[in-house]
mmCIF file of C-alpha atoms and ligand atoms in Angstrom:
data_model
loop_
_atom_site.group_PDB
_atom_site.id
_atom_site.type_symbol
_atom_site.label_atom_id
_atom_site.label_comp_id
_atom_site.label_asym_id
_atom_site.label_seq_id
_atom_site.Cartn_x
_atom_site.Cartn_y
_atom_site.Cartn_z
ATOM 1 C CA MET O 21 0.000 0.000 0.000
ATOM 2 C CA THR O 22 2.403 2.674 1.200
ATOM 3 C CA ALA O 23 5.461 0.962 -0.303
ATOM 4 C CA HIS O 24 6.777 4.251 -1.635
ATOM 5 C CA SER O 25 6.136 6.310 1.452
ATOM 6 C CA LEU O 26 9.001 8.372 2.817
ATOM 7 C CA LYS O 27 9.826 7.074 6.285
ATOM 8 C CA SER O 28 13.081 8.617 7.439
ATOM 9 C CA ALA O 29 14.925 11.924 7.484
ATOM 10 C CA GLU O 30 17.128 10.561 4.654
ATOM 11 C CA ASP O 31 14.083 9.661 2.556
ATOM 12 C CA LEU O 32 12.760 13.214 2.954
ATOM 13 C CA PHE O 33 16.153 14.621 1.974
ATOM 14 C CA ASP O 34 16.448 12.308 -1.052
ATOM 15 C CA ALA O 35 12.965 13.366 -2.175
ATOM 16 C CA GLY O 36 14.003 17.020 -2.004
ATOM 17 C CA LEU O 37 11.509 17.836 0.746
ATOM 18 C CA ILE O 38 14.183 19.045 3.188
ATOM 19 C CA ASP O 39 17.688 20.448 2.736
ATOM 20 C CA GLY O 40 20.975 19.267 4.284
ATOM 21 C CA PRO O 41 21.004 21.580 7.340
ATOM 22 C CA THR O 42 17.365 20.662 8.090
ATOM 23 C CA LEU O 43 18.254 16.972 7.845
ATOM 24 C CA GLU O 44 20.786 17.420 10.665
ATOM 25 C CA ARG O 45 18.403 19.475 12.800
ATOM 26 C CA ILE O 46 15.505 17.037 12.575
ATOM 27 C CA ARG O 47 17.464 13.827 13.080
ATOM 28 C CA PRO O 48 16.795 13.784 16.855
ATOM 29 C CA VAL O 49 13.098 14.403 16.171
ATOM 30 C CA THR O 50 12.908 11.359 13.918
ATOM 31 C CA GLU O 51 14.571 9.258 16.602
ATOM 32 C CA ARG O 52 11.783 10.241 19.009
ATOM 33 C CA TYR O 53 8.653 10.308 16.787
ATOM 34 C CA ALA O 54 7.584 8.285 13.747
ATOM 35 C CA VAL O 55 7.787 9.752 10.225
ATOM 36 C CA ALA O 56 5.799 8.837 7.116
ATOM 37 C CA VAL O 57 4.774 10.879 4.099
ATOM 38 C CA THR O 58 2.777 9.172 1.334
ATOM 39 C CA PRO O 59 3.468 9.919 -2.351
ATOM 40 C CA ALA O 60 0.102 11.713 -2.619
ATOM 41 C CA MET O 61 1.095 14.119 0.160
ATOM 42 C CA ALA O 62 4.734 14.476 -0.968
ATOM 43 C CA ASP O 63 3.339 15.548 -4.357
ATOM 44 C CA ILE O 64 1.363 18.464 -2.955
ATOM 45 C CA ILE O 65 3.978 19.822 -0.530
ATOM 46 C CA ASP O 66 5.319 23.136 -1.851
ATOM 47 C CA ARG O 67 9.094 22.625 -1.572
ATOM 48 C CA THR O 68 9.743 26.339 -2.063
ATOM 49 C CA ASP O 69 7.711 27.334 0.995
ATOM 50 C CA ALA O 70 9.087 26.509 4.455
ATOM 51 C CA ALA O 71 5.669 27.416 5.900
ATOM 52 C CA ASP O 72 3.676 25.263 3.486
ATOM 53 C CA PRO O 73 0.564 24.080 5.368
ATOM 54 C CA ILE O 74 0.875 20.539 3.996
ATOM 55 C CA GLY O 75 4.600 20.349 4.760
ATOM 56 C CA LEU O 76 4.027 21.632 8.304
ATOM 57 C CA GLN O 77 1.643 18.751 8.976
ATOM 58 C CA PHE O 78 4.002 15.949 7.943
ATOM 59 C CA LEU O 79 7.633 17.130 7.866
ATOM 60 C CA PRO O 80 9.428 16.829 11.234
ATOM 61 C CA HIS O 81 10.534 20.107 12.824
ATOM 62 C CA GLU O 82 13.045 20.765 15.602
ATOM 63 C CA ASP O 83 10.327 22.557 17.612
ATOM 64 C CA GLU O 84 8.954 19.071 18.386
ATOM 65 C CA LEU O 85 11.842 18.610 20.795
ATOM 66 C CA ARG O 86 10.444 21.410 22.968
ATOM 67 C CA GLN O 87 8.105 20.020 25.579
ATOM 68 C CA THR O 88 5.988 22.259 27.819
ATOM 69 C CA PRO O 89 4.983 21.348 31.400
ATOM 70 C CA GLU O 90 1.285 20.876 30.614
ATOM 71 C CA GLU O 91 1.946 18.393 27.804
ATOM 72 C CA ARG O 92 1.453 14.693 28.468
ATOM 73 C CA ALA O 93 2.015 11.341 26.764
ATOM 74 C CA ASP O 94 -1.667 10.346 26.918
ATOM 75 C CA PRO O 95 -3.361 13.757 26.592
ATOM 76 C CA ILE O 96 -6.947 12.487 26.613
ATOM 77 C CA SER O 97 -6.359 9.613 29.097
ATOM 78 C CA ASP O 98 -7.373 6.754 26.822
ATOM 79 C CA GLU O 99 -5.614 4.331 29.168
ATOM 80 C CA ALA O 100 -7.806 5.253 32.146
ATOM 81 C CA HIS O 101 -10.916 4.155 30.227
ATOM 82 C CA SER O 102 -9.583 0.975 28.663
ATOM 83 C CA PRO O 103 -11.329 -2.073 30.199
ATOM 84 C CA VAL O 104 -9.595 -4.530 27.829
ATOM 85 C CA HIS O 105 -6.702 -4.114 25.392
ATOM 86 C CA GLY O 106 -7.733 -2.079 22.337
ATOM 87 C CA ILE O 107 -11.069 -0.833 23.727
ATOM 88 C CA VAL O 108 -11.685 2.662 25.110
ATOM 89 C CA HIS O 109 -15.103 2.947 26.772
ATOM 90 C CA ARG O 110 -15.552 6.520 27.953
ATOM 91 C CA TYR O 111 -19.151 7.235 26.898
ATOM 92 C CA PRO O 112 -21.981 4.797 27.620
ATOM 93 C CA ASP O 113 -23.257 4.072 24.099
ATOM 94 C CA ARG O 114 -20.024 3.875 22.103
ATOM 95 C CA VAL O 115 -16.512 2.463 22.274
ATOM 96 C CA LEU O 116 -13.292 3.010 20.423
ATOM 97 C CA LEU O 117 -11.761 -0.129 18.932
ATOM 98 C CA LYS O 118 -8.057 0.448 18.328
ATOM 99 C CA ALA O 119 -7.063 -2.492 16.170
ATOM 100 C CA VAL O 120 -3.879 -0.998 14.758
ATOM 101 C CA HIS O 121 -1.342 1.665 15.715
ATOM 102 C CA ILE O 122 0.139 2.244 12.282
ATOM 103 C CA CYS O 123 -0.769 5.255 10.109
ATOM 104 C CA PRO O 124 -0.075 5.962 6.435
ATOM 105 C CA VAL O 125 1.290 9.378 7.479
ATOM 106 C CA TYR O 126 2.468 10.607 10.861
ATOM 107 C CA CYS O 127 1.012 13.999 11.657
ATOM 108 C CA ARG O 128 3.407 16.167 13.618
ATOM 109 C CA PHE O 129 0.599 17.327 15.962
ATOM 110 C CA CYS O 130 -0.817 13.820 16.588
ATOM 111 C CA PHE O 131 -2.590 13.439 19.947
ATOM 112 C CA ARG O 132 -1.615 9.765 20.118
ATOM 113 C CA ARG O 133 1.976 10.274 18.976
ATOM 114 C CA GLU O 134 3.362 8.278 21.914
ATOM 115 C CA MET O 135 1.232 5.255 20.946
ATOM 116 C CA VAL O 136 1.341 5.197 17.137
ATOM 117 C CA GLY O 137 4.173 4.313 14.771
ATOM 118 C CA PRO O 138 6.394 1.337 14.087
ATOM 119 C CA GLN O 139 7.498 1.413 17.758
ATOM 120 C CA GLY O 140 3.936 1.922 18.977
ATOM 121 C CA ASN O 141 1.387 -0.482 20.406
ATOM 122 C CA GLY O 142 1.347 -2.631 17.250
ATOM 123 C CA THR O 143 -1.629 -4.454 15.774
ATOM 124 C CA MET O 144 -4.128 -6.475 17.802
ATOM 125 C CA THR O 145 -3.548 -10.211 17.854
ATOM 126 C CA SER O 146 -6.531 -12.444 17.060
ATOM 127 C CA GLU O 147 -6.834 -13.320 20.766
ATOM 128 C CA GLU O 148 -6.916 -9.625 21.674
ATOM 129 C CA LEU O 149 -9.530 -9.024 18.997
ATOM 130 C CA ASP O 150 -11.662 -11.873 20.367
ATOM 131 C CA THR O 151 -11.441 -10.386 23.870
ATOM 132 C CA ALA O 152 -12.410 -6.937 22.565
ATOM 133 C CA LEU O 153 -15.364 -8.357 20.613
ATOM 134 C CA ALA O 154 -16.458 -10.333 23.684
ATOM 135 C CA TYR O 155 -16.444 -7.098 25.708
ATOM 136 C CA ILE O 156 -18.644 -5.369 23.090
ATOM 137 C CA LYS O 157 -20.959 -8.358 22.998
ATOM 138 C CA ALA O 158 -21.301 -8.407 26.792
ATOM 139 C CA HIS O 159 -22.246 -4.692 26.913
ATOM 140 C CA GLN O 160 -25.742 -4.263 25.510
ATOM 141 C CA GLU O 161 -25.489 -0.483 25.828
ATOM 142 C CA ILE O 162 -22.830 -0.292 23.086
ATOM 143 C CA TRP O 163 -24.736 1.053 20.077
ATOM 144 C CA GLU O 164 -21.723 2.225 18.085
ATOM 145 C CA VAL O 165 -18.200 0.916 17.524
ATOM 146 C CA ILE O 166 -15.608 3.435 16.357
ATOM 147 C CA LEU O 167 -12.518 2.004 14.685
ATOM 148 C CA THR O 168 -9.573 4.270 15.207
ATOM 149 C CA GLY O 169 -5.936 3.766 16.022
ATOM 150 C CA GLY O 170 -3.682 4.405 14.281
ATOM 151 C CA ASP O 171 -5.574 4.365 11.027
ATOM 152 C CA PRO O 172 -7.890 1.343 10.639
ATOM 153 C CA LEU O 173 -7.875 1.645 6.831
ATOM 154 C CA VAL O 174 -4.253 0.478 6.720
ATOM 155 C CA LEU O 175 -5.557 -2.982 7.642
ATOM 156 C CA SER O 176 -5.878 -5.405 4.752
ATOM 157 C CA PRO O 177 -9.394 -6.041 3.410
ATOM 158 C CA ARG O 178 -9.047 -9.592 4.734
ATOM 159 C CA ARG O 179 -8.250 -8.453 8.260
ATOM 160 C CA LEU O 180 -10.955 -5.765 8.200
ATOM 161 C CA THR O 181 -13.475 -8.362 7.086
ATOM 162 C CA VAL O 182 -12.616 -10.541 10.096
ATOM 163 C CA ILE O 183 -13.343 -7.594 12.424
ATOM 164 C CA MET O 184 -16.523 -6.630 10.538
ATOM 165 C CA GLU O 185 -17.850 -10.179 10.680
ATOM 166 C CA GLY O 186 -17.267 -10.158 14.422
ATOM 167 C CA LEU O 187 -19.350 -6.981 14.718
ATOM 168 C CA LYS O 188 -22.004 -8.329 12.368
ATOM 169 C CA ALA O 189 -22.723 -11.058 14.923
ATOM 170 C CA ILE O 190 -23.523 -8.511 17.669
ATOM 171 C CA PRO O 191 -27.128 -7.331 17.186
ATOM 172 C CA HIS O 192 -27.029 -4.364 19.589
ATOM 173 C CA VAL O 193 -24.235 -2.711 17.577
ATOM 174 C CA LYS O 194 -26.093 -0.595 15.017
ATOM 175 C CA ILE O 195 -23.373 1.758 13.792
ATOM 176 C CA VAL O 196 -19.782 1.176 12.717
ATOM 177 C CA ARG O 197 -17.640 4.273 12.353
ATOM 178 C CA PHE O 198 -14.073 4.519 10.999
ATOM 179 C CA HIS O 199 -11.747 7.427 11.720
ATOM 180 C CA THR O 200 -9.220 7.696 8.898
ATOM 181 C CA ARG O 201 -6.962 9.856 6.797
ATOM 182 C CA VAL O 202 -6.503 7.263 4.003
ATOM 183 C CA PRO O 203 -8.967 8.668 1.393
ATOM 184 C CA VAL O 204 -6.903 11.885 1.405
ATOM 185 C CA VAL O 205 -3.339 10.695 1.977
ATOM 186 C CA ASP O 206 -3.479 7.448 -0.020
ATOM 187 C CA PRO O 207 -6.578 7.669 -2.230
ATOM 188 C CA ASP O 208 -5.627 4.758 -4.530
ATOM 189 C CA CYS O 209 -5.979 2.494 -1.530
ATOM 190 C CA ILE O 210 -9.764 3.003 -1.613
ATOM 191 C CA ASN O 211 -10.421 0.203 -4.085
ATOM 192 C CA ALA O 212 -13.338 -2.181 -4.546
ATOM 193 C CA ALA O 213 -11.902 -4.827 -2.188
ATOM 194 C CA LEU O 214 -11.458 -2.319 0.636
ATOM 195 C CA VAL O 215 -14.912 -0.798 0.146
ATOM 196 C CA GLU O 216 -16.425 -4.270 0.251
ATOM 197 C CA ALA O 217 -14.542 -5.051 3.470
ATOM 198 C CA LEU O 218 -15.698 -1.800 5.092
ATOM 199 C CA ARG O 219 -19.312 -2.675 4.315
ATOM 200 C CA SER O 220 -19.067 -6.279 5.376
ATOM 201 C CA SER O 221 -20.517 -5.743 8.870
ATOM 202 C CA GLY O 222 -23.868 -5.093 7.188
ATOM 203 C CA LYS O 223 -24.327 -2.235 9.708
ATOM 204 C CA THR O 224 -24.903 1.425 8.989
ATOM 205 C CA THR O 225 -21.363 2.635 8.294
ATOM 206 C CA TYR O 226 -19.846 6.080 8.731
ATOM 207 C CA ILE O 227 -16.369 7.310 7.902
ATOM 208 C CA ALA O 228 -14.965 10.345 9.711
ATOM 209 C CA LEU O 229 -12.351 11.778 7.356
ATOM 210 C CA HIS O 230 -9.452 13.684 8.894
ATOM 211 C CA ALA O 231 -8.115 16.610 6.833
ATOM 212 C CA ASN O 232 -6.906 20.060 7.848
ATOM 213 C CA HIS O 233 -6.273 22.117 4.734
ATOM 214 C CA PRO O 234 -8.366 22.579 1.560
ATOM 215 C CA ARG O 235 -5.422 21.552 -0.660
ATOM 216 C CA GLU O 236 -5.633 18.042 0.828
ATOM 217 C CA LEU O 237 -8.978 17.561 -0.952
ATOM 218 C CA THR O 238 -7.346 16.832 -4.331
ATOM 219 C CA GLU O 239 -9.224 15.409 -7.320
ATOM 220 C CA ASP O 240 -7.987 11.951 -6.340
ATOM 221 C CA ALA O 241 -9.088 12.386 -2.732
ATOM 222 C CA ARG O 242 -12.540 13.557 -3.813
ATOM 223 C CA ALA O 243 -12.854 10.580 -6.155
ATOM 224 C CA ALA O 244 -11.863 8.199 -3.335
ATOM 225 C CA CYS O 245 -14.597 9.703 -1.109
ATOM 226 C CA ALA O 246 -17.101 9.355 -3.948
ATOM 227 C CA ARG O 247 -16.303 5.619 -4.194
ATOM 228 C CA LEU O 248 -17.076 5.226 -0.494
ATOM 229 C CA ILE O 249 -20.223 7.363 -0.499
ATOM 230 C CA ASP O 250 -21.589 5.805 -3.693
ATOM 231 C CA ALA O 251 -21.215 2.436 -1.967
ATOM 232 C CA GLY O 252 -23.578 3.624 0.761
ATOM 233 C CA ILE O 253 -21.113 4.791 3.395
ATOM 234 C CA ALA O 254 -21.921 8.157 5.013
ATOM 235 C CA MET O 255 -19.050 10.566 5.609
ATOM 236 C CA VAL O 256 -18.344 13.282 8.155
ATOM 237 C CA SER O 257 -15.204 15.334 8.691
ATOM 238 C CA GLN O 258 -12.824 15.992 11.511
ATOM 239 C CA SER O 259 -10.071 18.574 11.540
ATOM 240 C CA VAL O 260 -7.659 19.999 14.052
ATOM 241 C CA LEU O 261 -7.374 23.776 14.383
ATOM 242 C CA LEU O 262 -3.647 24.320 13.893
ATOM 243 C CA LYS O 263 -1.510 27.433 14.074
ATOM 244 C CA GLY O 264 0.051 28.255 10.700
ATOM 245 C CA ILE O 265 -2.036 25.623 8.905
ATOM 246 C CA ASN O 266 -5.710 26.571 9.093
ATOM 247 C CA ASP O 267 -6.040 29.185 11.855
ATOM 248 C CA ASN O 268 -7.807 31.651 9.619
ATOM 249 C CA PRO O 269 -11.489 31.882 8.676
ATOM 250 C CA LEU O 270 -10.793 31.971 4.930
ATOM 251 C CA VAL O 271 -8.662 28.806 4.925
ATOM 252 C CA LEU O 272 -10.948 27.027 7.358
ATOM 253 C CA GLY O 273 -14.019 28.082 5.372
ATOM 254 C CA ALA O 274 -12.420 26.790 2.165
ATOM 255 C CA LEU O 275 -11.671 23.482 3.917
ATOM 256 C CA MET O 276 -15.262 23.116 5.125
ATOM 257 C CA ARG O 277 -16.607 23.954 1.664
ATOM 258 C CA ALA O 278 -14.255 21.382 0.122
ATOM 259 C CA PHE O 279 -15.687 18.776 2.491
ATOM 260 C CA VAL O 280 -19.291 19.713 1.672
ATOM 261 C CA GLU O 281 -18.545 19.696 -2.079
ATOM 262 C CA THR O 282 -17.215 16.165 -1.542
ATOM 263 C CA ARG O 283 -20.433 15.157 0.323
ATOM 264 C CA VAL O 284 -18.524 14.987 3.602
ATOM 265 C CA LYS O 285 -20.529 16.735 6.338
ATOM 266 C CA PRO O 286 -18.314 18.850 8.641
ATOM 267 C CA TYR O 287 -18.484 17.339 12.105
ATOM 268 C CA TYR O 288 -15.690 18.236 14.536
ATOM 269 C CA LEU O 289 -13.041 20.923 14.632
ATOM 270 C CA HIS O 290 -10.703 19.879 17.436
ATOM 271 C CA HIS O 291 -8.726 22.262 19.569
ATOM 272 C CA PRO O 292 -5.199 20.741 19.557
ATOM 273 C CA ASP O 293 -4.540 18.301 22.404
ATOM 274 C CA LEU O 294 -1.659 18.658 24.854
ATOM 275 C CA ALA O 295 0.497 16.069 23.059
ATOM 276 C CA PRO O 296 4.262 16.286 23.676
ATOM 277 C CA GLY O 297 6.236 18.632 21.437
ATOM 278 C CA THR O 298 3.208 20.251 19.794
ATOM 279 C CA SER O 299 3.096 23.693 21.445
ATOM 280 C CA HIS O 300 4.068 25.412 18.180
ATOM 281 C CA PHE O 301 0.712 24.284 16.723
ATOM 282 C CA ARG O 302 -1.491 25.414 19.606
ATOM 283 C CA LEU O 303 -3.429 28.631 19.657
ATOM 284 C CA ASP O 304 -5.511 30.155 22.407
ATOM 285 C CA ILE O 305 -9.103 28.946 22.760
ATOM 286 C CA GLU O 306 -10.272 32.551 22.453
ATOM 287 C CA GLU O 307 -8.534 32.854 19.055
ATOM 288 C CA GLY O 308 -10.208 29.625 18.018
ATOM 289 C CA GLN O 309 -13.604 30.939 19.071
ATOM 290 C CA GLN O 310 -13.096 34.080 16.991
ATOM 291 C CA ILE O 311 -12.128 32.073 13.911
ATOM 292 C CA VAL O 312 -15.145 29.792 14.266
ATOM 293 C CA ALA O 313 -17.470 32.752 14.891
ATOM 294 C CA ALA O 314 -16.133 34.447 11.749
ATOM 295 C CA MET O 315 -17.331 31.493 9.642
ATOM 296 C CA ARG O 316 -20.856 31.500 11.053
ATOM 297 C CA GLY O 317 -23.318 33.254 8.764
ATOM 298 C CA HIS O 318 -20.693 34.029 6.145
ATOM 299 C CA ILE O 319 -20.600 30.512 4.763
ATOM 300 C CA SER O 320 -23.362 27.927 4.495
ATOM 301 C CA GLY O 321 -24.708 26.266 7.601
ATOM 302 C CA LEU O 322 -23.755 22.941 6.003
ATOM 303 C CA CYS O 323 -20.126 24.038 6.397
ATOM 304 C CA GLN O 324 -20.199 24.627 10.189
ATOM 305 C CA PRO O 325 -18.259 22.139 12.323
ATOM 306 C CA ILE O 326 -18.570 21.906 16.114
ATOM 307 C CA TYR O 327 -15.478 23.335 17.809
ATOM 308 C CA VAL O 328 -14.510 20.881 20.565
ATOM 309 C CA LEU O 329 -11.907 20.362 23.249
ATOM 310 C CA ASP O 330 -11.089 16.917 24.568
ATOM 311 C CA ILE O 331 -10.805 17.761 28.251
ATOM 312 C CA PRO O 332 -7.454 16.504 29.590
ATOM 313 C CA GLY O 333 -7.850 13.737 32.142
ATOM 314 C CA GLY O 334 -10.354 11.697 30.146
ATOM 315 C CA HIS O 335 -13.445 13.800 30.799
ATOM 316 C CA GLY O 336 -14.554 13.621 27.161
ATOM 317 C CA LYS O 337 -15.233 16.290 24.560
ATOM 318 C CA ALA O 338 -16.829 19.651 25.270
ATOM 319 C CA ALA O 339 -18.156 22.142 22.704
ATOM 320 C CA ILE O 340 -16.142 25.340 23.178
ATOM 321 C CA GLY O 341 -17.559 27.676 20.531
ATOM 322 C CA GLN O 342 -18.695 31.059 21.808
ATOM 323 C CA ASN O 343 -22.037 30.960 23.521
ATOM 324 C CA ALA O 344 -24.230 33.236 21.415
ATOM 325 C CA ALA O 345 -26.994 33.557 24.060
ATOM 326 C CA THR O 346 -26.590 35.279 27.457
ATOM 327 C CA LYS O 347 -29.307 35.172 30.113
ATOM 328 C CA HIS O 348 -30.100 38.381 32.032
ATOM 329 C CA ALA O 349 -31.495 38.828 35.553
ATOM 330 C CA ASP O 350 -34.976 39.585 34.173
ATOM 331 C CA GLY O 351 -35.069 36.193 32.399
ATOM 332 C CA CYS O 352 -34.548 37.690 28.922
ATOM 333 C CA TYR O 353 -31.655 36.671 26.717
ATOM 334 C CA SER O 354 -29.384 38.660 24.468
ATOM 335 C CA VAL O 355 -28.453 36.775 21.348
ATOM 336 C CA SER O 356 -25.575 37.783 19.051
ATOM 337 C CA ASP O 357 -26.066 37.632 15.292
ATOM 338 C CA PHE O 358 -23.323 36.778 12.822
ATOM 339 C CA ASN O 359 -22.371 40.446 12.434
ATOM 340 C CA GLY O 360 -21.765 40.722 16.175
ATOM 341 C CA ASN O 361 -24.933 42.717 16.933
ATOM 342 C CA ASP O 362 -26.961 41.815 20.019
ATOM 343 C CA HIS O 363 -30.739 41.287 20.032
ATOM 344 C CA LEU O 364 -33.128 40.665 22.895
ATOM 345 C CA TYR O 365 -35.060 37.412 23.088
ATOM 346 C CA PRO O 366 -37.969 37.607 23.437
ATOM 347 C CA PRO O 367 -37.941 41.009 21.703
ATOM 348 C CA SER O 368 -38.966 43.969 23.863
ATOM 349 C CA THR O 369 -42.733 44.723 23.588
ATOM 350 C CA GLU O 370 -42.454 48.443 24.455
HETATM 351 C C1 LIG Z 404 -14.039 11.152 20.744
HETATM 352 C C2 LIG Z 404 -14.405 9.894 21.354
HETATM 353 C C3 LIG Z 404 -15.575 9.213 20.955
HETATM 354 C C4 LIG Z 404 -16.470 9.707 19.871
HETATM 355 O O1 LIG Z 404 -17.171 10.817 20.316
HETATM 356 P P1 LIG Z 404 -18.333 11.412 19.419
HETATM 357 O O2 LIG Z 404 -18.698 12.661 20.163
HETATM 358 O O3 LIG Z 404 -19.431 10.401 19.387
HETATM 359 O O4 LIG Z 404 -17.771 11.658 18.062
HETATM 360 C C5 LIG Z 404 -15.884 8.045 21.585
HETATM 361 N N1 LIG Z 404 -15.116 7.534 22.560
HETATM 362 C C6 LIG Z 404 -13.999 8.171 22.969
HETATM 363 C C7 LIG Z 404 -13.197 7.547 24.041
HETATM 364 C C8 LIG Z 404 -13.599 9.364 22.368
HETATM 365 O O5 LIG Z 404 -12.473 9.966 22.768
HETATM 366 S S1 LIG Z 405 -3.450 9.866 11.160
HETATM 367 FE FE1 LIG Z 405 -4.379 10.304 13.192
HETATM 368 S S2 LIG Z 405 -3.477 8.808 14.605
HETATM 369 FE FE2 LIG Z 405 -2.202 8.838 12.747
HETATM 370 S S3 LIG Z 405 -0.566 10.331 13.117
HETATM 371 FE FE3 LIG Z 405 -2.209 11.475 12.121
HETATM 372 S S4 LIG Z 405 -3.465 12.284 13.821
HETATM 373 FE FE4 LIG Z 405 -2.170 10.624 14.671
#
């Protein structure tokens, strides 16, 4: 699949994506965190621009060696909510199933960067998978199973089919959701065999596509999404709000429009997690709120994601967009419109 991916500092240098001095500076980064850039992403990195928003997402940078006190190896405390290996059960009606810890690309801001990669937690054994499926089967309240990782679409169609057939046999599971970057970073991988495997649970299937910049939605990526959607799989988006990459209403709006044009409904815009060595990507929540507010009203409602923070410590996600309604002592509300003007609700009758 990703046979021609670039996986080391030398590979990046040989491909002309970094120069000699950069190679020396990033070597310690590549010893600490995994590297992979697929051909599809290498193709769209602008080599003449050190601040290219695609390059910033995938090319290692010496700033990753800087760790701040609030950063942590497991920023959203997956481990604290893991009853059996590979399952994270934080919310009552849904679980994460982490069958694999490999990704086709390694994002420099990844929230699970301590767990993914060739040195990461590896792929589930068949015994571990059986234990995970038994846990899901024993918990009637589990309505949805979310395959994440790592990137579950790096699994072979054969292996995916084994997992899907396991889920098929559990009647209370109604929804199967995959979180992936593959349709964007390795679109050729979305072939008939993979689509068939993804559908083989017979359940209602969703794919949450991770992309952060409108240029990632290439013709090939859009065609890969169309193959999934035309096969009956519904798609939603998830993005991370990242300094220097999409922290601007025009870029973010263009990204959300690209999703909607591709029939991918914008779902989550994540505030960056406190993963180690990622402070150069983080912005203030207030800046994030302003960017999100600037999109509201100016672009279609179909294009509006929910801005969320995964609360450190494993407390789950919270919507952190600005609250447009404020309650007053007399029980009335003031509500802000998209131009920033306030209105009373209910309107004054005098
Ligand atoms: C994010 C997350 C989910 C999915 O949450 P949704 O709000 O349904 O998208 C489920 N389980 C865990 C542990 C999560 O971190
Ligand atoms: S694809 Fe997801 S899990 Fe993999 S490196 Fe990127 S953000 Fe992390």
